[in-house]
Amino acid sequence: MLELPFSSPVDFEHCVTCEAPAAAGHWFVFRGDQLLVEMGPLERPSDDPRVRARPAGARLPLQNNHNWLGGDPSRTLYLGRLRGVDCWIAELPAAAEPPGGMSWQGLRTLFSVLEDAHFALAGRALQLLDWDRNHQYCGRCGTPTEPRREERVRTCPACKLSAYPRVAPAVMALIKKQNQILLARSPHFPPGMWSALAGFVEPGESLEQCLAREVEEEVGVRISNTRYFASQPWPFPHSLMIAFVCDWESGELKPQAGEIEAANWFEVLQLPKLPSKISIARRLIDAVVEEIKGTNDV
Ligand SMILES: [Zn+2]
């Protein structure tokens, strides 16, 4: 099985309530989408067009309870246990200064710097904070909701509506045509970067139907022979990316106005700038490129 960034660490136990707090736990403290870490100066180059440089190392604070934060967090959640160590999530106000020797960093900057298991749990923590923040009141009747001790859910005491953490499935398609692959640019991509096509699943659609619709809408081509590749939790803010490889069947490239800035067939030996290895997009492209090179001796 392909281990992708943000996938659950094998030695992590998901829990909603801490029955007996141990001496010290890992603290995932956020201010907006930035995580509090102890880190050295920025010095490592980055493969991510969105990140200029990375620190040589970074680590999470290990503390007994939230008192060290020097103020009341907006919210505190229990995440679970990693190798027997409690993991806590806290959110500080937007203007909060970092404690001495620490700094606020975006998750993209911390990829490959923070220990893999901590990085994955930071993504999970970011999603749970987003859910908790957005479901303080019942969406049906407006009553303040309450967390449940035994399950990750907030319920309304008045009308009993339950709000579970939301996961939005999205599909990704890398389309092959002989020795070429189809890459496209969305208007929000960093300059020069190209990637596979992707889109959110609509209510009532299967993944295969979503894939066929998205590809036809975005670039005007039809596909066949769809094969599952892998999936990746994507915490910006709460997606599950499900990636496929498929073959071009028919149609000329016609980028959808407003959605796709450009789309092109690329020879595997002449690829443009690709997304960082943090994303399944890059793993998918790398795997298909290797497969084409291996079978065609290009
Ligand atoms: Zn309600």
Short mmCIF file of C-alpha atoms and ligand atoms in Angstrom, two decimals:
data_model
loop_
_atom_site.label_atom_id
_atom_site.label_comp_id
_atom_site.label_asym_id
_atom_site.label_seq_id
_atom_site.Cartn_x
_atom_site.Cartn_y
_atom_site.Cartn_z
CA MET A 1 0.00 0.00 0.00
CA LEU A 2 1.27 3.46 -0.92
CA GLU A 3 1.94 5.54 2.22
CA LEU A 4 0.99 9.11 1.42
CA PRO A 5 1.51 12.26 3.51
CA PHE A 6 -1.50 12.91 5.82
CA SER A 7 -2.51 9.21 5.95
CA SER A 8 -3.07 7.91 9.51
CA PRO A 9 0.15 6.72 11.21
CA VAL A 10 0.02 2.96 11.90
CA ASP A 11 0.73 3.39 15.61
CA PHE A 12 -2.01 5.96 16.22
CA GLU A 13 -5.13 5.18 18.27
CA HIS A 14 -8.08 7.47 17.55
CA CYS A 15 -9.96 8.51 20.72
CA VAL A 16 -12.47 11.28 21.44
CA THR A 17 -12.06 11.52 25.22
CA CYS A 18 -8.95 11.27 27.39
CA GLU A 19 -9.78 8.99 30.33
CA ALA A 20 -6.52 9.36 32.24
CA PRO A 21 -4.10 12.09 31.09
CA ALA A 22 -0.49 10.93 31.19
CA ALA A 23 2.38 13.15 32.30
CA ALA A 24 3.02 14.89 29.00
CA GLY A 25 1.40 14.97 25.60
CA HIS A 26 2.04 16.25 22.07
CA TRP A 27 0.32 19.58 21.49
CA PHE A 28 -0.99 20.53 18.04
CA VAL A 29 -1.62 24.23 18.60
CA PHE A 30 -2.99 26.24 15.69
CA ARG A 31 -3.50 29.90 14.96
CA GLY A 32 -5.72 29.85 11.85
CA ASP A 33 -4.07 27.21 9.62
CA GLN A 34 -0.60 27.67 11.14
CA LEU A 35 0.92 25.17 13.55
CA LEU A 36 3.06 26.06 16.58
CA VAL A 37 6.50 24.39 16.35
CA GLU A 38 10.01 24.67 17.73
CA MET A 39 12.28 25.01 14.71
CA GLY A 40 15.63 26.18 13.42
CA PRO A 41 16.30 28.81 10.71
CA LEU A 42 14.92 28.34 7.18
CA GLU A 43 17.70 26.79 5.14
CA ARG A 44 16.52 23.76 3.13
CA PRO A 45 15.40 24.28 -0.47
CA SER A 46 11.79 23.39 -1.24
CA ASP A 47 10.24 21.32 -4.05
CA ASP A 48 6.91 23.10 -3.45
CA PRO A 49 6.25 26.22 -5.57
CA ARG A 50 4.15 27.53 -2.67
CA VAL A 51 7.05 27.24 -0.16
CA ARG A 52 10.26 29.24 -0.53
CA ALA A 53 12.45 27.38 1.99
CA ARG A 54 12.16 24.85 4.80
CA PRO A 55 13.87 24.60 8.19
CA ALA A 56 16.38 21.81 8.78
CA GLY A 57 14.20 20.43 11.55
CA ALA A 58 11.05 21.17 13.53
CA ARG A 59 9.26 19.52 16.41
CA LEU A 60 6.01 19.71 18.30
CA PRO A 61 5.86 20.96 21.89
CA LEU A 62 5.55 18.25 24.54
CA GLN A 63 3.67 19.63 27.57
CA ASN A 64 1.53 18.52 30.50
CA ASN A 65 -1.54 20.68 29.88
CA HIS A 66 -2.62 23.86 28.13
CA ASN A 67 -1.42 26.22 30.92
CA TRP A 68 1.90 26.76 29.11
CA LEU A 69 0.04 28.57 26.32
CA GLY A 70 -0.32 31.60 28.58
CA GLY A 71 -3.95 32.29 27.81
CA ASP A 72 -7.12 30.38 27.21
CA PRO A 73 -7.27 28.55 23.88
CA SER A 74 -10.47 29.18 21.87
CA ARG A 75 -10.97 25.42 21.84
CA THR A 76 -9.19 22.25 22.99
CA LEU A 77 -9.87 18.79 21.58
CA TYR A 78 -8.44 15.38 22.34
CA LEU A 79 -7.03 13.71 19.23
CA GLY A 80 -5.95 10.28 20.50
CA ARG A 81 -2.72 8.47 21.35
CA LEU A 82 0.43 8.13 19.28
CA ARG A 83 2.68 5.30 20.59
CA GLY A 84 0.90 5.67 23.91
CA VAL A 85 1.45 9.46 24.14
CA ASP A 86 -1.65 11.67 24.40
CA CYS A 87 -2.19 14.10 21.52
CA TRP A 88 -4.08 17.33 22.08
CA ILE A 89 -5.34 20.00 19.70
CA ALA A 90 -5.75 23.65 20.69
CA GLU A 91 -6.63 26.81 18.82
CA LEU A 92 -5.33 30.25 19.80
CA PRO A 93 -6.78 33.60 18.69
CA ALA A 94 -5.65 35.07 15.35
CA ALA A 95 -3.34 37.64 16.99
CA ALA A 96 -1.65 35.20 19.44
CA GLU A 97 2.13 35.58 19.70
CA PRO A 98 4.18 32.34 19.77
CA PRO A 99 5.77 31.37 23.11
CA GLY A 100 9.55 31.96 23.30
CA GLY A 101 11.64 29.83 20.92
CA MET A 102 8.61 28.77 18.86
CA SER A 103 6.99 29.98 15.67
CA TRP A 104 3.82 29.62 13.58
CA GLN A 105 4.30 27.65 10.35
CA GLY A 106 2.02 26.46 7.54
CA LEU A 107 1.81 22.69 7.05
CA ARG A 108 3.30 22.87 3.56
CA THR A 109 6.50 24.36 5.02
CA LEU A 110 6.67 21.54 7.59
CA PHE A 111 6.32 18.70 5.06
CA SER A 112 9.41 16.41 5.25
CA VAL A 113 10.69 18.48 8.20
CA LEU A 114 8.32 17.50 11.02
CA GLU A 115 8.32 13.78 11.89
CA ASP A 116 5.96 12.00 9.42
CA ALA A 117 3.51 10.77 12.07
CA HIS A 118 3.27 14.24 13.63
CA PHE A 119 2.82 15.82 10.21
CA ALA A 120 -0.04 13.44 9.39
CA LEU A 121 -1.75 14.10 12.73
CA ALA A 122 -1.32 17.85 12.25
CA GLY A 123 -3.40 17.51 9.07
CA ARG A 124 -6.07 15.56 10.96
CA ALA A 125 -5.99 18.16 13.77
CA LEU A 126 -6.46 21.01 11.30
CA GLN A 127 -9.56 19.32 9.87
CA LEU A 128 -11.06 18.64 13.30
CA LEU A 129 -10.52 22.25 14.40
CA ASP A 130 -12.25 23.45 11.24
CA TRP A 131 -15.20 21.15 11.94
CA ASP A 132 -15.46 22.10 15.64
CA ARG A 133 -15.28 25.83 14.85
CA ASN A 134 -17.99 25.61 12.18
CA HIS A 135 -20.49 23.50 14.13
CA GLN A 136 -20.89 25.37 17.41
CA TYR A 137 -24.55 25.99 16.57
CA CYS A 138 -27.14 23.66 15.12
CA GLY A 139 -27.52 24.19 11.35
CA ARG A 140 -31.24 23.39 11.58
CA CYS A 141 -32.51 25.31 14.65
CA GLY A 142 -29.60 27.50 15.83
CA THR A 143 -29.27 26.03 19.36
CA PRO A 144 -25.66 25.71 20.70
CA THR A 145 -24.43 22.15 20.03
CA GLU A 146 -22.68 19.84 22.52
CA PRO A 147 -19.77 17.42 21.94
CA ARG A 148 -20.32 13.74 22.71
CA ARG A 149 -17.84 11.90 24.91
CA GLU A 150 -17.96 8.58 23.08
CA GLU A 151 -18.02 9.70 19.45
CA ARG A 152 -16.57 12.48 17.27
CA VAL A 153 -19.82 14.35 16.78
CA ARG A 154 -21.58 17.52 18.01
CA THR A 155 -25.29 17.15 18.68
CA CYS A 156 -28.11 19.63 19.14
CA PRO A 157 -29.85 19.22 22.54
CA ALA A 158 -33.08 20.72 21.14
CA CYS A 159 -33.70 18.94 17.82
CA LYS A 160 -31.06 16.12 18.06
CA LEU A 161 -29.37 16.96 14.74
CA SER A 162 -25.85 15.47 14.63
CA ALA A 163 -22.89 17.21 12.99
CA TYR A 164 -20.06 14.77 12.19
CA PRO A 165 -16.70 15.96 10.78
CA ARG A 166 -17.26 16.46 7.07
CA VAL A 167 -15.09 14.80 4.44
CA ALA A 168 -15.55 15.96 0.83
CA PRO A 169 -14.54 13.30 -1.74
CA ALA A 170 -12.75 14.55 -4.83
CA VAL A 171 -11.48 12.52 -7.79
CA MET A 172 -8.25 13.00 -9.69
CA ALA A 173 -7.59 11.70 -13.21
CA LEU A 174 -4.32 11.26 -15.02
CA ILE A 175 -5.15 10.51 -18.65
CA LYS A 176 -2.77 8.56 -20.89
CA LYS A 177 -2.57 8.69 -24.67
CA GLN A 178 0.20 6.39 -25.95
CA ASN A 179 3.41 7.89 -24.48
CA GLN A 180 1.78 11.14 -23.45
CA ILE A 181 -0.06 12.29 -20.35
CA LEU A 182 -2.62 15.07 -20.04
CA LEU A 183 -1.71 17.88 -17.63
CA ALA A 184 -3.58 21.11 -17.05
CA ARG A 185 -3.31 24.42 -15.24
CA SER A 186 -5.96 25.85 -12.96
CA PRO A 187 -5.95 29.66 -12.59
CA HIS A 188 -5.05 29.35 -8.87
CA PHE A 189 -1.87 27.25 -9.48
CA PRO A 190 1.56 28.81 -8.81
CA PRO A 191 3.19 30.12 -12.04
CA GLY A 192 4.50 27.39 -14.36
CA MET A 193 3.01 24.44 -12.43
CA TRP A 194 0.90 21.78 -14.19
CA SER A 195 -1.02 18.86 -12.69
CA ALA A 196 -3.62 16.13 -13.24
CA LEU A 197 -7.32 17.02 -13.48
CA ALA A 198 -9.43 16.97 -10.31
CA GLY A 199 -12.93 17.78 -9.14
CA PHE A 200 -15.43 17.28 -6.32
CA VAL A 201 -17.99 14.48 -6.35
CA GLU A 202 -21.61 15.65 -6.73
CA PRO A 203 -24.46 14.10 -4.68
CA GLY A 204 -25.76 11.05 -6.57
CA GLU A 205 -22.57 10.35 -8.52
CA SER A 206 -20.26 7.34 -8.41
CA LEU A 207 -16.53 8.06 -8.50
CA GLU A 208 -16.32 6.75 -12.08
CA GLN A 209 -19.22 8.95 -13.19
CA CYS A 210 -17.68 11.98 -11.50
CA LEU A 211 -14.38 11.29 -13.25
CA ALA A 212 -16.00 11.03 -16.69
CA ARG A 213 -18.05 14.21 -16.13
CA GLU A 214 -15.17 16.28 -14.74
CA VAL A 215 -12.83 15.30 -17.57
CA GLU A 216 -15.41 16.05 -20.24
CA GLU A 217 -16.37 19.39 -18.64
CA GLU A 218 -12.82 20.56 -17.99
CA VAL A 219 -11.04 19.51 -21.17
CA GLY A 220 -13.72 18.13 -23.52
CA VAL A 221 -12.36 14.57 -23.89
CA ARG A 222 -13.87 11.17 -23.16
CA ILE A 223 -12.02 8.48 -21.21
CA SER A 224 -12.05 4.67 -20.85
CA ASN A 225 -10.31 1.89 -18.92
CA THR A 226 -10.36 3.68 -15.53
CA ARG A 227 -8.00 2.15 -12.91
CA TYR A 228 -7.83 3.02 -9.21
CA PHE A 229 -4.44 4.34 -8.07
CA ALA A 230 -4.60 5.44 -4.39
CA SER A 231 -6.30 7.91 -2.06
CA GLN A 232 -5.06 10.66 0.24
CA PRO A 233 -6.67 12.69 3.04
CA TRP A 234 -6.19 16.36 2.11
CA PRO A 235 -6.74 18.77 5.01
CA PHE A 236 -7.16 21.99 2.99
CA PRO A 237 -9.79 22.10 4.42
CA HIS A 238 -11.40 18.60 4.46
CA SER A 239 -11.09 16.55 1.26
CA LEU A 240 -10.38 12.94 0.49
CA MET A 241 -8.58 12.80 -2.85
CA ILE A 242 -9.17 9.57 -4.83
CA ALA A 243 -6.82 9.17 -7.77
CA PHE A 244 -7.25 7.17 -11.00
CA VAL A 245 -5.36 6.49 -14.19
CA CYS A 246 -7.38 6.28 -17.41
CA ASP A 247 -6.94 6.17 -21.17
CA TRP A 248 -7.94 8.81 -23.68
CA GLU A 249 -10.81 7.52 -25.81
CA SER A 250 -11.90 10.42 -28.03
CA GLY A 251 -12.19 14.19 -28.33
CA GLU A 252 -9.90 17.18 -28.89
CA LEU A 253 -8.62 19.25 -25.95
CA LYS A 254 -10.92 22.17 -25.20
CA PRO A 255 -10.14 23.83 -21.79
CA GLN A 256 -13.19 25.01 -19.85
CA ALA A 257 -13.26 28.81 -19.58
CA GLY A 258 -12.68 30.05 -16.00
CA GLU A 259 -11.73 26.58 -14.67
CA ILE A 260 -8.79 25.50 -16.82
CA GLU A 261 -6.23 28.03 -17.97
CA ALA A 262 -4.44 25.58 -20.26
CA ALA A 263 -4.36 21.82 -20.99
CA ASN A 264 -1.79 19.89 -22.98
CA TRP A 265 -0.48 16.43 -23.84
CA PHE A 266 3.07 16.05 -22.54
CA GLU A 267 5.76 13.55 -23.56
CA VAL A 268 7.08 11.86 -20.40
CA LEU A 269 10.63 13.06 -21.13
CA GLN A 270 9.54 16.68 -21.47
CA LEU A 271 7.46 17.41 -18.40
CA PRO A 272 6.78 20.90 -17.02
CA LYS A 273 7.06 21.92 -13.34
CA LEU A 274 4.97 19.47 -11.28
CA PRO A 275 3.31 19.66 -7.82
CA SER A 276 5.33 18.85 -4.67
CA LYS A 277 5.65 15.26 -3.37
CA ILE A 278 3.32 16.29 -0.53
CA SER A 279 0.35 15.59 -2.84
CA ILE A 280 -1.06 12.46 -4.43
CA ALA A 281 -1.01 14.34 -7.75
CA ARG A 282 2.78 14.10 -7.89
CA ARG A 283 2.83 10.42 -6.80
CA LEU A 284 0.27 9.63 -9.49
CA ILE A 285 2.20 11.46 -12.22
CA ASP A 286 5.53 9.89 -11.15
CA ALA A 287 4.03 6.37 -11.13
CA VAL A 288 2.47 6.69 -14.60
CA VAL A 289 5.60 8.29 -16.05
CA GLU A 290 7.69 5.36 -14.74
CA GLU A 291 5.19 2.89 -16.16
CA ILE A 292 5.29 4.51 -19.61
CA LYS A 293 9.11 4.64 -19.55
CA GLY A 294 9.26 0.98 -18.51
CA THR A 295 6.86 -0.39 -21.12
CA ASN A 296 7.98 1.74 -24.07
CA ASP A 297 11.67 2.08 -23.41
CA VAL A 298 11.43 5.85 -24.08
ZN ZN B 1 -31.20 21.83 16.45
#
